[in-house]
């Protein structure tokens, strides 16, 4: 077992429905801990930069519009096998396919309004945490 870091976002749809606390409760309930948290509204440039890997995808414009539509919460998360554990707690990208007991089943709507983001690998997590947090902000 290894202690690992991952990165998550409570997206604008979940923040708008008052689910920040509910999402964090499920993350902590899975044995993970937060080492950095910020409430912010992404700028166009931040959203485009963060999701640059999806730039060529047909949904990119909608994704950036959605992610800049309201405040979100960015989180650095730590724990045993945190990347995989958090992905299990989130459920699959499409909220409609998410099993009961997952964050996306509880708070998501569809593949776009899917309540949360999570890193897909430890290397990606490193870059995504650094995108939003200085090392001194992680406690
Ligand atoms: P996320 O984990 O934040 O990473 C990329 C996001 O793009 C994903 O969650 C979805 O919200 C969104 N996404 C992925 N595939 C599609 C799709 N086919 N249509 C619309 N949005 C998508």
Coordinates of N, CA and C and ligand atoms in Angstrom, one line a residue:
X1 N 0.8 -1.2 0.0 CA 0.0 0.0 0.0 C 0.9 1.3 0.0
X2 N 0.5 2.2 -0.8 CA 1.3 3.4 -0.8 C 0.5 4.7 -0.6
X3 N 1.0 5.6 0.1 CA 0.3 6.9 0.3 C 0.5 7.7 -0.9
X4 N -0.6 8.2 -1.5 CA -0.5 8.8 -2.8 C -1.4 10.1 -2.7
X5 N -1.1 11.0 -3.7 CA -1.9 12.2 -3.8 C -2.8 12.2 -5.1
X6 N -3.9 12.8 -5.0 CA -4.7 13.0 -6.2 C -5.4 14.4 -6.1
X7 N -6.1 14.7 -7.2 CA -6.6 16.1 -7.3 C -8.1 15.9 -7.6
X8 N -8.9 16.8 -7.0 CA -10.4 16.7 -7.3 C -10.9 18.1 -7.5
X9 N -12.1 18.2 -8.2 CA -12.8 19.4 -8.3 C -14.3 19.1 -7.9
X10 N -14.9 19.9 -7.1 CA -16.4 19.9 -6.9 C -16.8 20.9 -8.0
X11 N -17.5 20.4 -9.0 CA -17.8 21.2 -10.2 C -19.0 22.2 -9.9
X12 N -19.2 23.2 -10.8 CA -20.2 24.2 -10.6 C -21.6 23.6 -10.3
X13 N -22.0 22.5 -10.9 CA -23.3 22.0 -10.7 C -23.5 21.5 -9.3
X14 N -22.5 20.9 -8.7 CA -22.6 20.3 -7.4 C -22.5 21.5 -6.4
X15 N -21.7 22.5 -6.6 CA -21.6 23.7 -5.7 C -23.0 24.4 -5.7
X16 N -23.6 24.5 -6.9 CA -24.9 25.2 -7.0 C -26.0 24.5 -6.3
X17 N -25.9 23.1 -6.2 CA -26.9 22.4 -5.4 C -26.6 22.2 -3.9
X18 N -25.6 22.9 -3.5 CA -25.2 22.9 -2.0 C -24.6 21.6 -1.6
X19 N -23.8 21.0 -2.5 CA -23.3 19.6 -2.2 C -21.8 19.6 -1.9
X20 N -21.2 20.8 -1.6 CA -19.8 20.8 -1.2 C -19.5 19.9 0.0
X21 N -20.3 20.1 1.0 CA -20.2 19.3 2.2 C -20.4 17.9 2.0
X22 N -21.4 17.5 1.2 CA -21.8 16.1 0.9 C -20.7 15.4 0.2
X23 N -20.0 16.1 -0.8 CA -18.9 15.5 -1.5 C -17.7 15.3 -0.6
X24 N -17.4 16.3 0.2 CA -16.2 16.2 1.1 C -16.5 15.1 2.1
X25 N -17.7 15.0 2.6 CA -18.0 13.9 3.5 C -17.8 12.5 2.9
X26 N -18.2 12.4 1.6 CA -17.9 11.1 1.0 C -16.5 10.8 0.8
X27 N -15.7 11.8 0.4 CA -14.2 11.7 0.3 C -13.6 11.2 1.6
X28 N -14.0 12.0 2.7 CA -13.4 11.6 4.0 C -13.9 10.3 4.5
X29 N -15.1 10.0 4.1 CA -15.7 8.7 4.5 C -15.0 7.5 3.9
X30 N -14.3 7.8 2.7 CA -13.6 6.8 2.0 C -12.2 6.6 2.6
X31 N -11.9 7.3 3.6 CA -10.5 7.2 4.3 C -9.5 8.1 3.6
X32 N -9.9 9.1 2.9 CA -9.0 10.0 2.2 C -9.0 11.3 3.0
X33 N -7.9 12.1 3.0 CA -7.9 13.4 3.7 C -7.6 14.5 2.7
X34 N -8.1 15.7 3.1 CA -7.8 16.9 2.2 C -6.5 17.5 2.8
X35 N -5.6 17.9 1.8 CA -4.4 18.6 2.3 C -4.4 20.0 1.7
X36 N -5.4 20.3 0.8 CA -5.5 21.7 0.3 C -6.9 21.8 -0.3
X37 N -7.6 23.0 0.0 CA -8.9 23.2 -0.5 C -9.1 24.7 -0.9
X38 N -9.7 25.0 -2.0 CA -10.0 26.4 -2.4 C -11.3 26.5 -3.1
X39 N -12.1 27.5 -2.7 CA -13.3 27.9 -3.5 C -12.9 29.0 -4.5
X40 N -13.2 28.7 -5.7 CA -12.9 29.8 -6.7 C -13.7 29.6 -8.0
X41 N -13.8 30.7 -8.8 CA -14.5 30.7 -10.0 C -13.4 30.6 -11.1
X42 N -13.3 29.6 -11.9 CA -12.3 29.4 -12.9 C -12.5 30.5 -14.0
X43 N -11.3 31.1 -14.4 CA -11.3 32.0 -15.5 C -11.4 31.1 -16.8
X44 N -11.7 31.8 -17.9 CA -11.6 31.1 -19.2 C -10.3 30.5 -19.4
X45 N -9.2 31.2 -19.2 CA -7.8 30.8 -19.4 C -7.5 29.6 -18.5
X46 N -8.0 29.7 -17.2 CA -7.7 28.5 -16.3 C -8.4 27.3 -16.8
X47 N -9.7 27.4 -17.2 CA -10.4 26.2 -17.6 C -9.8 25.6 -18.9
X48 N -9.5 26.5 -19.8 CA -8.9 26.0 -21.1 C -7.5 25.4 -20.8
X49 N -6.7 25.9 -19.9 CA -5.4 25.4 -19.6 C -5.5 24.1 -18.8
X50 N -6.4 24.0 -17.9 CA -6.6 22.8 -17.1 C -7.0 21.6 -17.9
X51 N -8.0 21.9 -18.9 CA -8.5 20.8 -19.7 C -7.9 20.8 -21.1
X52 N -6.6 21.3 -21.2 CA -6.0 21.4 -22.5 C -5.9 20.1 -23.3
X53 N -5.7 19.0 -22.5 CA -5.6 17.7 -23.1 C -6.9 17.3 -23.9
X54 N -8.0 18.0 -23.6 CA -9.3 17.7 -24.3 C -9.6 18.7 -25.4
X55 N -8.6 19.5 -25.7 CA -8.8 20.7 -26.6 C -9.4 20.3 -28.0
X56 N -9.0 19.1 -28.5 CA -9.5 18.7 -29.8 C -10.8 18.0 -29.7
X57 N -11.3 17.7 -28.6 CA -12.6 16.9 -28.4 C -13.8 17.8 -28.7
X58 N -14.8 17.3 -29.3 CA -16.0 18.1 -29.7 C -16.7 18.7 -28.5
X59 N -16.5 18.2 -27.3 CA -17.2 18.8 -26.2 C -16.4 19.8 -25.4
X60 N -15.2 20.2 -26.0 CA -14.3 21.1 -25.3 C -15.0 22.5 -24.9
X61 N -15.6 23.0 -25.9 CA -16.2 24.4 -25.7 C -17.3 24.3 -24.6
X62 N -18.1 23.3 -24.7 CA -19.2 23.1 -23.7 C -18.6 22.9 -22.3
X63 N -17.5 22.1 -22.3 CA -16.8 21.8 -21.0 C -16.3 23.1 -20.4
X64 N -15.6 23.9 -21.2 CA -15.1 25.2 -20.6 C -16.2 26.1 -20.2
X65 N -17.3 26.2 -21.0 CA -18.4 27.0 -20.6 C -19.0 26.6 -19.3
X66 N -19.2 25.3 -19.1 CA -19.7 24.7 -17.9 C -18.8 25.0 -16.7
X67 N -17.5 24.7 -16.9 CA -16.6 24.8 -15.8 C -16.4 26.3 -15.3
X68 N -16.7 27.3 -16.2 CA -16.6 28.7 -15.8 C -18.0 29.3 -15.5
X69 N -19.0 28.4 -15.4 CA -20.4 29.0 -15.2 C -20.7 29.3 -13.7
X70 N -19.8 28.9 -12.8 CA -20.0 29.3 -11.4 C -18.9 28.8 -10.6
X71 N -18.9 29.1 -9.3 CA -17.8 28.7 -8.4 C -17.6 27.2 -8.4
X72 N -16.4 26.8 -8.1 CA -16.1 25.3 -7.9 C -15.1 25.2 -6.7
X73 N -14.9 24.0 -6.3 CA -13.9 23.8 -5.2 C -12.8 22.9 -5.7
X74 N -11.6 23.4 -5.6 CA -10.4 22.5 -6.0 C -9.8 21.9 -4.7
X75 N -9.4 20.6 -4.8 CA -9.0 19.9 -3.6 C -7.7 19.0 -4.0
X76 N -6.8 19.1 -3.1 CA -5.6 18.2 -3.1 C -6.0 17.1 -2.0
X77 N -5.9 15.9 -2.4 CA -6.4 14.8 -1.6 C -5.3 13.8 -1.4
X78 N -5.2 13.2 -0.2 CA -4.1 12.2 0.1 C -4.7 11.0 0.7
X79 N -4.0 9.8 0.5 CA -4.4 8.6 1.2 C -3.9 7.4 0.5
X80 N -4.2 6.2 1.0 CA -3.7 5.0 0.4 C -4.3 4.8 -0.9
X81 N -3.5 4.6 -2.0 CA -4.0 4.5 -3.3 C -5.0 5.5 -3.7
X82 N -4.7 6.8 -3.4 CA -5.7 7.8 -3.5 C -6.3 8.0 -4.9
X83 N -5.5 7.8 -5.9 CA -6.1 8.0 -7.3 C -7.2 7.0 -7.5
X84 N -6.9 5.8 -7.3 CA -7.9 4.7 -7.5 C -9.1 4.8 -6.6
X85 N -8.7 5.0 -5.3 CA -9.8 5.1 -4.3 C -10.8 6.2 -4.6
X86 N -10.3 7.4 -4.9 CA -11.1 8.5 -5.2 C -12.0 8.3 -6.5
X87 N -11.3 7.6 -7.5 CA -12.1 7.3 -8.7 C -13.2 6.3 -8.4
X88 N -13.0 5.4 -7.5 CA -14.1 4.5 -7.1 C -15.2 5.3 -6.4
X89 N -14.8 6.2 -5.5 CA -15.9 7.0 -4.8 C -16.6 7.9 -5.7
X90 N -16.0 8.4 -6.8 CA -16.6 9.3 -7.7 C -17.7 8.5 -8.6
X91 N -17.3 7.3 -9.0 CA -18.1 6.6 -10.0 C -17.6 7.0 -11.4
X92 N -18.2 6.4 -12.5 CA -17.8 6.6 -13.8 C -18.2 8.0 -14.3
X93 N -17.5 8.5 -15.4 CA -17.6 9.9 -15.9 C -19.1 10.2 -16.1
X94 N -19.8 9.3 -16.7 CA -21.3 9.5 -17.0 C -22.1 9.2 -15.8
X95 N -22.6 10.3 -15.2 CA -23.4 10.1 -13.9 C -24.5 9.2 -14.1
X96 N -25.1 9.1 -15.3 CA -26.2 8.2 -15.6 C -25.8 6.7 -15.4
X97 N -24.5 6.4 -15.5 CA -24.0 5.0 -15.4 C -23.4 4.8 -14.0
X98 N -23.5 5.8 -13.1 CA -22.8 5.7 -11.8 C -23.6 4.8 -10.9
X99 N -22.9 3.8 -10.2 CA -23.6 3.0 -9.3 C -24.0 3.7 -8.0
X100 N -25.1 3.3 -7.4 CA -25.6 3.9 -6.1 C -24.4 3.9 -5.1
X101 N -24.3 4.9 -4.3 CA -23.3 5.0 -3.3 C -22.1 5.8 -3.8
X102 N -22.1 6.2 -5.1 CA -21.0 7.0 -5.6 C -21.4 8.5 -5.6
X103 N -20.4 9.4 -5.6 CA -20.6 10.8 -5.6 C -21.4 11.2 -6.9
X104 N -21.1 10.6 -8.0 CA -21.8 11.0 -9.3 C -23.2 10.5 -9.3
X105 N -23.5 9.4 -8.7 CA -24.9 8.9 -8.6 C -25.7 9.8 -7.7
X106 N -25.1 10.3 -6.7 CA -25.8 11.1 -5.7 C -26.0 12.6 -6.2
X107 N -24.9 13.1 -6.8 CA -25.0 14.6 -7.0 C -24.8 14.9 -8.5
X108 N -24.5 14.0 -9.4 CA -24.3 14.3 -10.8 C -25.6 14.1 -11.6
X109 N -25.6 14.6 -12.8 CA -26.8 14.6 -13.7 C -26.6 13.7 -14.9
X110 N -25.4 14.0 -15.6 CA -25.1 13.4 -16.9 C -23.6 13.4 -17.1
X111 N -23.2 13.2 -18.3 CA -21.7 13.1 -18.6 C -21.0 14.5 -18.5
X112 N -21.7 15.6 -18.7 CA -21.2 16.9 -18.5 C -21.3 17.4 -17.1
X113 N -22.5 17.4 -16.6 CA -22.8 17.9 -15.2 C -22.6 16.6 -14.3
X114 N -21.3 16.3 -14.1 CA -21.0 15.1 -13.4 C -20.4 15.3 -12.0
X115 N -20.7 16.5 -11.5 CA -20.5 16.9 -10.0 C -19.0 17.0 -9.6
X116 N -18.2 16.1 -10.1 CA -16.8 16.1 -9.6 C -15.8 15.7 -10.8
X117 N -14.6 16.2 -10.6 CA -13.4 15.8 -11.4 C -12.5 15.0 -10.5
X118 N -11.7 14.1 -11.1 CA -10.6 13.4 -10.4 C -9.5 13.0 -11.3
X119 N -8.3 13.1 -10.8 CA -7.1 12.8 -11.7 C -7.2 11.3 -12.1
X120 N -6.7 11.0 -13.3 CA -6.8 9.6 -13.8 C -5.5 8.8 -13.5
X121 N -4.4 9.5 -13.0 CA -3.2 8.8 -12.7 C -2.3 9.7 -11.8
X122 N -1.4 9.1 -11.0 CA -0.5 9.8 -10.1 C 0.2 11.0 -10.8
X123 N 0.7 10.7 -12.0 CA 1.5 11.8 -12.7 C 0.6 13.0 -13.1
X124 N -0.6 12.7 -13.5 CA -1.6 13.7 -13.9 C -1.9 14.5 -12.6
X125 N -2.1 13.7 -11.5 CA -2.4 14.4 -10.2 C -1.4 15.4 -9.8
X126 N -0.1 15.1 -10.0 CA 1.0 16.0 -9.6 C 0.8 17.3 -10.4
X127 N 0.6 17.2 -11.7 CA 0.4 18.4 -12.5 C -0.8 19.2 -12.2
X128 N -1.9 18.5 -11.9 CA -3.2 19.1 -11.6 C -3.1 19.8 -10.2
X129 N -2.5 19.2 -9.2 CA -2.3 19.9 -7.9 C -1.5 21.1 -8.1
X130 N -0.4 21.0 -8.8 CA 0.5 22.2 -9.0 C -0.2 23.3 -9.8
X131 N -1.2 22.9 -10.6 CA -1.9 24.0 -11.4 C -2.7 24.9 -10.5
X132 N -3.1 24.4 -9.3 CA -3.9 25.3 -8.4 C -3.3 25.6 -7.1
X133 N -2.3 24.8 -6.6 CA -1.7 25.0 -5.3 C -0.2 25.2 -5.3
X134 N 0.3 26.1 -4.5 CA 1.7 26.2 -4.3 C 2.0 25.1 -3.2
X135 N 3.3 24.6 -3.2 CA 3.6 23.6 -2.2 C 3.3 24.0 -0.8
X136 N 3.5 25.3 -0.5 CA 3.3 25.9 0.8 C 1.8 25.9 1.2
X137 N 0.9 25.7 0.3 CA -0.5 25.7 0.6 C -1.0 24.3 0.9
X138 N -0.2 23.3 0.8 CA -0.6 21.9 1.1 C -0.1 21.6 2.6
X139 N -1.1 21.2 3.4 CA -0.8 21.0 4.8 C -1.2 19.6 5.3
Ligands
LIG1 P1 -13.6 15.2 -16.0 O1 -13.3 14.1 -15.1 O2 -13.7 16.6 -15.4 O3 -12.7 15.2 -17.3 C1 -13.1 15.7 -18.5 C2 -14.5 16.1 -18.6 O4 -15.0 16.2 -19.9 C3 -15.3 14.9 -18.0 O5 -15.1 14.9 -16.6 C4 -16.7 15.3 -18.4 O6 -17.3 16.2 -17.6 C5 -16.4 15.9 -19.8 N1 -16.7 14.9 -20.8 C6 -16.1 13.8 -21.1 N2 -16.7 13.2 -22.2 C7 -17.7 14.0 -22.5 C8 -18.7 14.0 -23.6 N3 -18.7 12.9 -24.4 N4 -19.5 15.0 -23.6 C9 -19.5 16.0 -22.8 N5 -18.6 16.1 -21.8 C10 -17.7 15.1 -21.7

